Amino acid sequence: MHNQKSSYINWSYSGSTDMSFGTGATTSEKILGYGAGLIALAFYSYFFLMKIYPWNSWQYLLASLLAFDIAGGLVCNCLNSCKRFYSTSLQSEETSITVRLLKRHWFFTIIHIHPLIIQCCFGSSYIGIYGIFWYFALQSSAFIVMKTPLYLQRPMAMLLCLIALLFNSYIIRALNGFEWLIPALFIKIVYGHLVQEEPYRPLTEKHLNHSSN
């Protein structure tokens, strides 16, 4: 009961545009987002230092950037501040073409070409089904969620993430060093970004809003 009383639902926001954490993100929300990215980065730093995989230095750097983006984005897209930012229409101050495009769910999804990058840069050959399969599986799953009634979006997204997890584990062999990435990518996009949920905010934010008015 304490947690419920310390939060409230707020769809409105203002301030400097933040496309990573959502405009108006609290310090705690930003710490969670950065923390997730840094945990993934720490793993790949360890892989580099121990030479776990037969990669070149540039491949370790690329893998680290991809891991930071996916892991950090997974948590960020689940933040209430980010849910609010991407589930509301453009604000009057949001005039940037980048913001306009990224607030379109279909555009946000198609630019996540991570499986294609991994296939090209880490696969045994440039011709393979890994990248193409997972990229179009992600687009198809996103399309399904976007066409699903709101009250079924969350369970539908979870079902699609489960299917992706099973395929990643038993059907489409994951590339070494990226065994975790496809399930995380699906959670980031299919659930985290696309599913509309009520944006709970700390009660202190409500007090700040009232005081500013």
PDB file of C-alpha atoms in Angstrom:
ATOM      1  CA  MET A   1       0.000   0.000   0.000  1.00  0.00           C
ATOM      2  CA  HIS A   2       2.895   2.373   0.717  1.00  0.00           C
ATOM      3  CA  ASN A   3       4.163   2.127  -2.860  1.00  0.00           C
ATOM      4  CA  GLN A   4       0.719   2.870  -4.289  1.00  0.00           C
ATOM      5  CA  LYS A   5       0.316   5.930  -2.089  1.00  0.00           C
ATOM      6  CA  SER A   6       3.747   7.291  -3.030  1.00  0.00           C
ATOM      7  CA  SER A   7       3.004   7.318  -6.781  1.00  0.00           C
ATOM      8  CA  TYR A   8       0.366   8.668  -9.128  1.00  0.00           C
ATOM      9  CA  ILE A   9      -0.413   8.469 -12.858  1.00  0.00           C
ATOM     10  CA  ASN A  10       0.656  11.450 -14.936  1.00  0.00           C
ATOM     11  CA  TRP A  11       0.593  11.608 -18.748  1.00  0.00           C
ATOM     12  CA  SER A  12       1.704  15.224 -19.066  1.00  0.00           C
ATOM     13  CA  TYR A  13       5.309  16.373 -19.069  1.00  0.00           C
ATOM     14  CA  SER A  14       7.486  19.340 -19.952  1.00  0.00           C
ATOM     15  CA  GLY A  15      11.139  20.286 -20.005  1.00  0.00           C
ATOM     16  CA  SER A  16      14.220  19.524 -22.039  1.00  0.00           C
ATOM     17  CA  THR A  17      13.538  16.709 -24.514  1.00  0.00           C
ATOM     18  CA  ASP A  18      15.093  13.414 -23.460  1.00  0.00           C
ATOM     19  CA  MET A  19      14.732  10.625 -26.024  1.00  0.00           C
ATOM     20  CA  SER A  20      16.770   8.099 -24.022  1.00  0.00           C
ATOM     21  CA  PHE A  21      15.063   8.172 -20.621  1.00  0.00           C
ATOM     22  CA  GLY A  22      11.933  10.130 -21.453  1.00  0.00           C
ATOM     23  CA  THR A  23      11.479  13.814 -20.679  1.00  0.00           C
ATOM     24  CA  GLY A  24      11.184  14.370 -16.947  1.00  0.00           C
ATOM     25  CA  ALA A  25      12.999  11.195 -15.898  1.00  0.00           C
ATOM     26  CA  THR A  26      14.081  11.158 -12.272  1.00  0.00           C
ATOM     27  CA  THR A  27      17.651  10.564 -11.147  1.00  0.00           C
ATOM     28  CA  SER A  28      16.692   7.068  -9.973  1.00  0.00           C
ATOM     29  CA  GLU A  29      15.286   6.215 -13.399  1.00  0.00           C
ATOM     30  CA  LYS A  30      18.456   7.395 -15.111  1.00  0.00           C
ATOM     31  CA  ILE A  31      20.625   5.413 -12.713  1.00  0.00           C
ATOM     32  CA  LEU A  32      18.673   2.247 -13.555  1.00  0.00           C
ATOM     33  CA  GLY A  33      19.090   2.844 -17.288  1.00  0.00           C
ATOM     34  CA  TYR A  34      22.788   3.616 -17.129  1.00  0.00           C
ATOM     35  CA  GLY A  35      23.330   0.788 -14.670  1.00  0.00           C
ATOM     36  CA  ALA A  36      21.908  -1.808 -17.041  1.00  0.00           C
ATOM     37  CA  GLY A  37      24.084  -0.582 -19.901  1.00  0.00           C
ATOM     38  CA  LEU A  38      27.193  -0.551 -17.725  1.00  0.00           C
ATOM     39  CA  ILE A  39      26.569  -4.108 -16.499  1.00  0.00           C
ATOM     40  CA  ALA A  40      26.513  -5.347 -20.097  1.00  0.00           C
ATOM     41  CA  LEU A  41      29.567  -3.244 -20.898  1.00  0.00           C
ATOM     42  CA  ALA A  42      31.408  -4.772 -17.931  1.00  0.00           C
ATOM     43  CA  PHE A  43      30.769  -8.277 -19.254  1.00  0.00           C
ATOM     44  CA  TYR A  44      32.185  -7.467 -22.676  1.00  0.00           C
ATOM     45  CA  SER A  45      35.152  -5.700 -21.119  1.00  0.00           C
ATOM     46  CA  TYR A  46      35.862  -8.920 -19.255  1.00  0.00           C
ATOM     47  CA  PHE A  47      35.495 -10.907 -22.465  1.00  0.00           C
ATOM     48  CA  PHE A  48      38.035  -8.579 -24.108  1.00  0.00           C
ATOM     49  CA  LEU A  49      40.552  -8.745 -21.280  1.00  0.00           C
ATOM     50  CA  MET A  50      40.331 -12.549 -21.092  1.00  0.00           C
ATOM     51  CA  LYS A  51      40.173 -12.960 -24.892  1.00  0.00           C
ATOM     52  CA  ILE A  52      37.120 -15.173 -24.531  1.00  0.00           C
ATOM     53  CA  TYR A  53      36.175 -14.908 -28.210  1.00  0.00           C
ATOM     54  CA  PRO A  54      38.398 -14.868 -31.318  1.00  0.00           C
ATOM     55  CA  TRP A  55      37.409 -11.312 -32.183  1.00  0.00           C
ATOM     56  CA  ASN A  56      39.472  -8.368 -33.316  1.00  0.00           C
ATOM     57  CA  SER A  57      39.653  -5.273 -31.144  1.00  0.00           C
ATOM     58  CA  TRP A  58      37.112  -3.439 -33.313  1.00  0.00           C
ATOM     59  CA  GLN A  59      34.695  -6.364 -32.922  1.00  0.00           C
ATOM     60  CA  TYR A  60      34.966  -6.208 -29.136  1.00  0.00           C
ATOM     61  CA  LEU A  61      34.326  -2.464 -29.314  1.00  0.00           C
ATOM     62  CA  LEU A  62      31.312  -2.936 -31.566  1.00  0.00           C
ATOM     63  CA  ALA A  63      29.948  -5.757 -29.399  1.00  0.00           C
ATOM     64  CA  SER A  64      30.324  -3.558 -26.320  1.00  0.00           C
ATOM     65  CA  LEU A  65      28.402  -0.704 -27.949  1.00  0.00           C
ATOM     66  CA  LEU A  66      25.620  -3.038 -29.073  1.00  0.00           C
ATOM     67  CA  ALA A  67      25.420  -4.586 -25.610  1.00  0.00           C
ATOM     68  CA  PHE A  68      25.318  -1.185 -23.900  1.00  0.00           C
ATOM     69  CA  ASP A  69      22.545  -0.038 -26.235  1.00  0.00           C
ATOM     70  CA  ILE A  70      20.378  -3.153 -25.900  1.00  0.00           C
ATOM     71  CA  ALA A  71      20.825  -3.677 -22.152  1.00  0.00           C
ATOM     72  CA  GLY A  72      20.431  -0.011 -21.307  1.00  0.00           C
ATOM     73  CA  GLY A  73      17.543   0.369 -23.728  1.00  0.00           C
ATOM     74  CA  LEU A  74      15.755  -2.654 -22.290  1.00  0.00           C
ATOM     75  CA  VAL A  75      15.537  -0.963 -18.902  1.00  0.00           C
ATOM     76  CA  CYS A  76      15.033   2.557 -20.270  1.00  0.00           C
ATOM     77  CA  ASN A  77      12.091   1.531 -22.439  1.00  0.00           C
ATOM     78  CA  CYS A  78      10.409   0.092 -19.339  1.00  0.00           C
ATOM     79  CA  LEU A  79      10.832   3.308 -17.354  1.00  0.00           C
ATOM     80  CA  ASN A  80       7.594   5.114 -16.647  1.00  0.00           C
ATOM     81  CA  SER A  81       9.169   8.324 -17.937  1.00  0.00           C
ATOM     82  CA  CYS A  82      10.004   6.634 -21.228  1.00  0.00           C
ATOM     83  CA  LYS A  83       6.610   4.951 -21.500  1.00  0.00           C
ATOM     84  CA  ARG A  84       4.968   8.336 -21.058  1.00  0.00           C
ATOM     85  CA  PHE A  85       7.242  10.052 -23.589  1.00  0.00           C
ATOM     86  CA  TYR A  86       6.700   7.533 -26.391  1.00  0.00           C
ATOM     87  CA  SER A  87       3.016   6.858 -25.726  1.00  0.00           C
ATOM     88  CA  THR A  88       1.874  10.471 -25.962  1.00  0.00           C
ATOM     89  CA  SER A  89       1.505  12.777 -28.937  1.00  0.00           C
ATOM     90  CA  LEU A  90       4.094  15.401 -29.808  1.00  0.00           C
ATOM     91  CA  GLN A  91       4.352  18.326 -27.428  1.00  0.00           C
ATOM     92  CA  SER A  92       4.423  21.896 -28.751  1.00  0.00           C
ATOM     93  CA  GLU A  93       8.150  22.218 -28.004  1.00  0.00           C
ATOM     94  CA  GLU A  94       9.039  18.929 -29.720  1.00  0.00           C
ATOM     95  CA  THR A  95       9.784  20.302 -33.187  1.00  0.00           C
ATOM     96  CA  SER A  96      12.845  18.194 -34.040  1.00  0.00           C
ATOM     97  CA  ILE A  97      12.413  15.842 -36.995  1.00  0.00           C
ATOM     98  CA  THR A  98      14.283  13.197 -34.976  1.00  0.00           C
ATOM     99  CA  VAL A  99      11.723  13.321 -32.177  1.00  0.00           C
ATOM    100  CA  ARG A 100       8.873  13.263 -34.680  1.00  0.00           C
ATOM    101  CA  LEU A 101      10.255  10.113 -36.288  1.00  0.00           C
ATOM    102  CA  LEU A 102      11.223   8.287 -33.107  1.00  0.00           C
ATOM    103  CA  LYS A 103       7.759   8.822 -31.642  1.00  0.00           C
ATOM    104  CA  ARG A 104       6.417   6.743 -34.514  1.00  0.00           C
ATOM    105  CA  HIS A 105       6.561   3.155 -33.276  1.00  0.00           C
ATOM    106  CA  TRP A 106       7.159   1.690 -36.716  1.00  0.00           C
ATOM    107  CA  PHE A 107      10.202   3.914 -37.303  1.00  0.00           C
ATOM    108  CA  PHE A 108      11.668   3.234 -33.865  1.00  0.00           C
ATOM    109  CA  THR A 109      11.409  -0.482 -34.599  1.00  0.00           C
ATOM    110  CA  ILE A 110      12.860  -0.588 -38.113  1.00  0.00           C
ATOM    111  CA  ILE A 111      16.042   1.241 -37.112  1.00  0.00           C
ATOM    112  CA  HIS A 112      16.952  -1.573 -34.712  1.00  0.00           C
ATOM    113  CA  ILE A 113      19.116  -3.464 -37.206  1.00  0.00           C
ATOM    114  CA  HIS A 114      21.265  -5.086 -34.530  1.00  0.00           C
ATOM    115  CA  PRO A 115      20.731  -8.687 -35.787  1.00  0.00           C
ATOM    116  CA  LEU A 116      21.875  -7.653 -39.268  1.00  0.00           C
ATOM    117  CA  ILE A 117      24.975  -5.945 -37.868  1.00  0.00           C
ATOM    118  CA  ILE A 118      25.845  -9.006 -35.805  1.00  0.00           C
ATOM    119  CA  GLN A 119      25.424 -11.328 -38.779  1.00  0.00           C
ATOM    120  CA  CYS A 120      27.635  -9.185 -41.003  1.00  0.00           C
ATOM    121  CA  CYS A 121      30.354  -8.474 -38.454  1.00  0.00           C
ATOM    122  CA  PHE A 122      30.460 -11.633 -36.350  1.00  0.00           C
ATOM    123  CA  GLY A 123      28.916 -14.393 -38.461  1.00  0.00           C
ATOM    124  CA  SER A 124      31.036 -17.022 -40.198  1.00  0.00           C
ATOM    125  CA  SER A 125      29.918 -15.599 -43.529  1.00  0.00           C
ATOM    126  CA  TYR A 126      27.971 -12.652 -44.852  1.00  0.00           C
ATOM    127  CA  ILE A 127      25.264 -14.997 -46.077  1.00  0.00           C
ATOM    128  CA  GLY A 128      23.155 -16.540 -43.331  1.00  0.00           C
ATOM    129  CA  ILE A 129      19.679 -16.576 -41.921  1.00  0.00           C
ATOM    130  CA  TYR A 130      20.475 -15.305 -38.418  1.00  0.00           C
ATOM    131  CA  GLY A 131      20.374 -11.595 -39.087  1.00  0.00           C
ATOM    132  CA  ILE A 132      17.625 -11.637 -41.708  1.00  0.00           C
ATOM    133  CA  PHE A 133      15.412 -14.007 -39.702  1.00  0.00           C
ATOM    134  CA  TRP A 134      15.617 -12.082 -36.448  1.00  0.00           C
ATOM    135  CA  TYR A 135      15.293  -8.671 -38.040  1.00  0.00           C
ATOM    136  CA  PHE A 136      12.072  -9.594 -39.816  1.00  0.00           C
ATOM    137  CA  ALA A 137      10.849 -11.572 -36.805  1.00  0.00           C
ATOM    138  CA  LEU A 138      11.251  -8.403 -34.745  1.00  0.00           C
ATOM    139  CA  GLN A 139       9.385  -6.303 -37.322  1.00  0.00           C
ATOM    140  CA  SER A 140       6.585  -8.884 -37.570  1.00  0.00           C
ATOM    141  CA  SER A 141       6.241  -9.113 -33.800  1.00  0.00           C
ATOM    142  CA  ALA A 142       6.129  -5.339 -33.501  1.00  0.00           C
ATOM    143  CA  PHE A 143       3.427  -5.157 -36.160  1.00  0.00           C
ATOM    144  CA  ILE A 144       1.339  -7.755 -34.305  1.00  0.00           C
ATOM    145  CA  VAL A 145       1.573  -5.837 -31.028  1.00  0.00           C
ATOM    146  CA  MET A 146       0.703  -2.542 -32.704  1.00  0.00           C
ATOM    147  CA  LYS A 147      -2.425  -4.148 -34.197  1.00  0.00           C
ATOM    148  CA  THR A 148      -3.435  -5.852 -30.939  1.00  0.00           C
ATOM    149  CA  PRO A 149      -6.175  -4.243 -28.786  1.00  0.00           C
ATOM    150  CA  LEU A 150      -4.693  -2.276 -25.910  1.00  0.00           C
ATOM    151  CA  TYR A 151      -6.012  -4.585 -23.199  1.00  0.00           C
ATOM    152  CA  LEU A 152      -4.232  -7.552 -24.825  1.00  0.00           C
ATOM    153  CA  GLN A 153      -0.988  -5.841 -25.794  1.00  0.00           C
ATOM    154  CA  ARG A 154       1.015  -6.791 -22.725  1.00  0.00           C
ATOM    155  CA  PRO A 155       0.217 -10.541 -22.754  1.00  0.00           C
ATOM    156  CA  MET A 156       0.650 -10.628 -26.540  1.00  0.00           C
ATOM    157  CA  ALA A 157       4.060  -8.985 -26.204  1.00  0.00           C
ATOM    158  CA  MET A 158       5.064 -11.491 -23.532  1.00  0.00           C
ATOM    159  CA  LEU A 159       3.946 -14.376 -25.735  1.00  0.00           C
ATOM    160  CA  LEU A 160       6.047 -13.094 -28.633  1.00  0.00           C
ATOM    161  CA  CYS A 161       9.043 -12.625 -26.338  1.00  0.00           C
ATOM    162  CA  LEU A 162       8.617 -16.199 -25.125  1.00  0.00           C
ATOM    163  CA  ILE A 163       8.525 -17.498 -28.698  1.00  0.00           C
ATOM    164  CA  ALA A 164      11.664 -15.521 -29.504  1.00  0.00           C
ATOM    165  CA  LEU A 165      13.385 -16.964 -26.434  1.00  0.00           C
ATOM    166  CA  LEU A 166      12.516 -20.529 -27.462  1.00  0.00           C
ATOM    167  CA  PHE A 167      13.596 -20.014 -31.076  1.00  0.00           C
ATOM    168  CA  ASN A 168      16.825 -18.395 -29.907  1.00  0.00           C
ATOM    169  CA  SER A 169      17.531 -21.333 -27.627  1.00  0.00           C
ATOM    170  CA  TYR A 170      16.569 -24.269 -29.847  1.00  0.00           C
ATOM    171  CA  ILE A 171      15.878 -23.324 -33.486  1.00  0.00           C
ATOM    172  CA  ILE A 172      18.061 -20.468 -34.751  1.00  0.00           C
ATOM    173  CA  ARG A 173      21.529 -20.952 -33.300  1.00  0.00           C
ATOM    174  CA  ALA A 174      22.734 -17.852 -31.481  1.00  0.00           C
ATOM    175  CA  LEU A 175      26.139 -16.520 -32.447  1.00  0.00           C
ATOM    176  CA  ASN A 176      28.836 -16.907 -29.790  1.00  0.00           C
ATOM    177  CA  GLY A 177      28.955 -13.916 -27.512  1.00  0.00           C
ATOM    178  CA  PHE A 178      25.393 -12.861 -28.280  1.00  0.00           C
ATOM    179  CA  GLU A 179      23.333 -15.675 -26.793  1.00  0.00           C
ATOM    180  CA  TRP A 180      21.356 -13.241 -24.648  1.00  0.00           C
ATOM    181  CA  LEU A 181      20.870 -10.446 -27.152  1.00  0.00           C
ATOM    182  CA  ILE A 182      17.797 -11.510 -29.145  1.00  0.00           C
ATOM    183  CA  PRO A 183      15.543 -12.118 -26.103  1.00  0.00           C
ATOM    184  CA  ALA A 184      16.747  -8.805 -24.649  1.00  0.00           C
ATOM    185  CA  LEU A 185      16.088  -7.015 -27.950  1.00  0.00           C
ATOM    186  CA  PHE A 186      12.536  -8.374 -28.071  1.00  0.00           C
ATOM    187  CA  ILE A 187      11.869  -7.308 -24.489  1.00  0.00           C
ATOM    188  CA  LYS A 188      13.259  -3.858 -25.275  1.00  0.00           C
ATOM    189  CA  ILE A 189      11.129  -3.284 -28.379  1.00  0.00           C
ATOM    190  CA  VAL A 190       8.132  -5.618 -28.354  1.00  0.00           C
ATOM    191  CA  TYR A 191       7.297  -5.147 -24.693  1.00  0.00           C
ATOM    192  CA  GLY A 192       9.260  -2.161 -23.433  1.00  0.00           C
ATOM    193  CA  HIS A 193       8.699   0.276 -26.277  1.00  0.00           C
ATOM    194  CA  LEU A 194       5.414  -0.778 -27.847  1.00  0.00           C
ATOM    195  CA  VAL A 195       3.153  -1.720 -24.935  1.00  0.00           C
ATOM    196  CA  GLN A 196       1.309   1.305 -23.582  1.00  0.00           C
ATOM    197  CA  GLU A 197       1.110   1.340 -19.792  1.00  0.00           C
ATOM    198  CA  GLU A 198       0.099   3.910 -17.214  1.00  0.00           C
ATOM    199  CA  PRO A 199       3.092   6.150 -16.416  1.00  0.00           C
ATOM    200  CA  TYR A 200       3.429   6.188 -12.638  1.00  0.00           C
ATOM    201  CA  ARG A 201       5.369   9.117 -11.243  1.00  0.00           C
ATOM    202  CA  PRO A 202       6.712   9.807  -7.743  1.00  0.00           C
ATOM    203  CA  LEU A 203       4.416  11.852  -5.542  1.00  0.00           C
ATOM    204  CA  THR A 204       7.122  14.503  -5.197  1.00  0.00           C
ATOM    205  CA  GLU A 205       6.709  15.246  -8.918  1.00  0.00           C
ATOM    206  CA  LYS A 206       3.037  16.020  -8.319  1.00  0.00           C
ATOM    207  CA  HIS A 207       3.997  18.490  -5.605  1.00  0.00           C
ATOM    208  CA  LEU A 208       6.502  20.128  -7.935  1.00  0.00           C
ATOM    209  CA  ASN A 209       3.890  20.459 -10.674  1.00  0.00           C
ATOM    210  CA  HIS A 210       1.422  22.105  -8.301  1.00  0.00           C
ATOM    211  CA  SER A 211       4.035  24.492  -6.969  1.00  0.00           C
ATOM    212  CA  SER A 212       5.058  25.525 -10.502  1.00  0.00           C
ATOM    213  CA  ASN A 213       1.424  26.284 -11.350  1.00  0.00           C
TER     214      ASN A 213
END
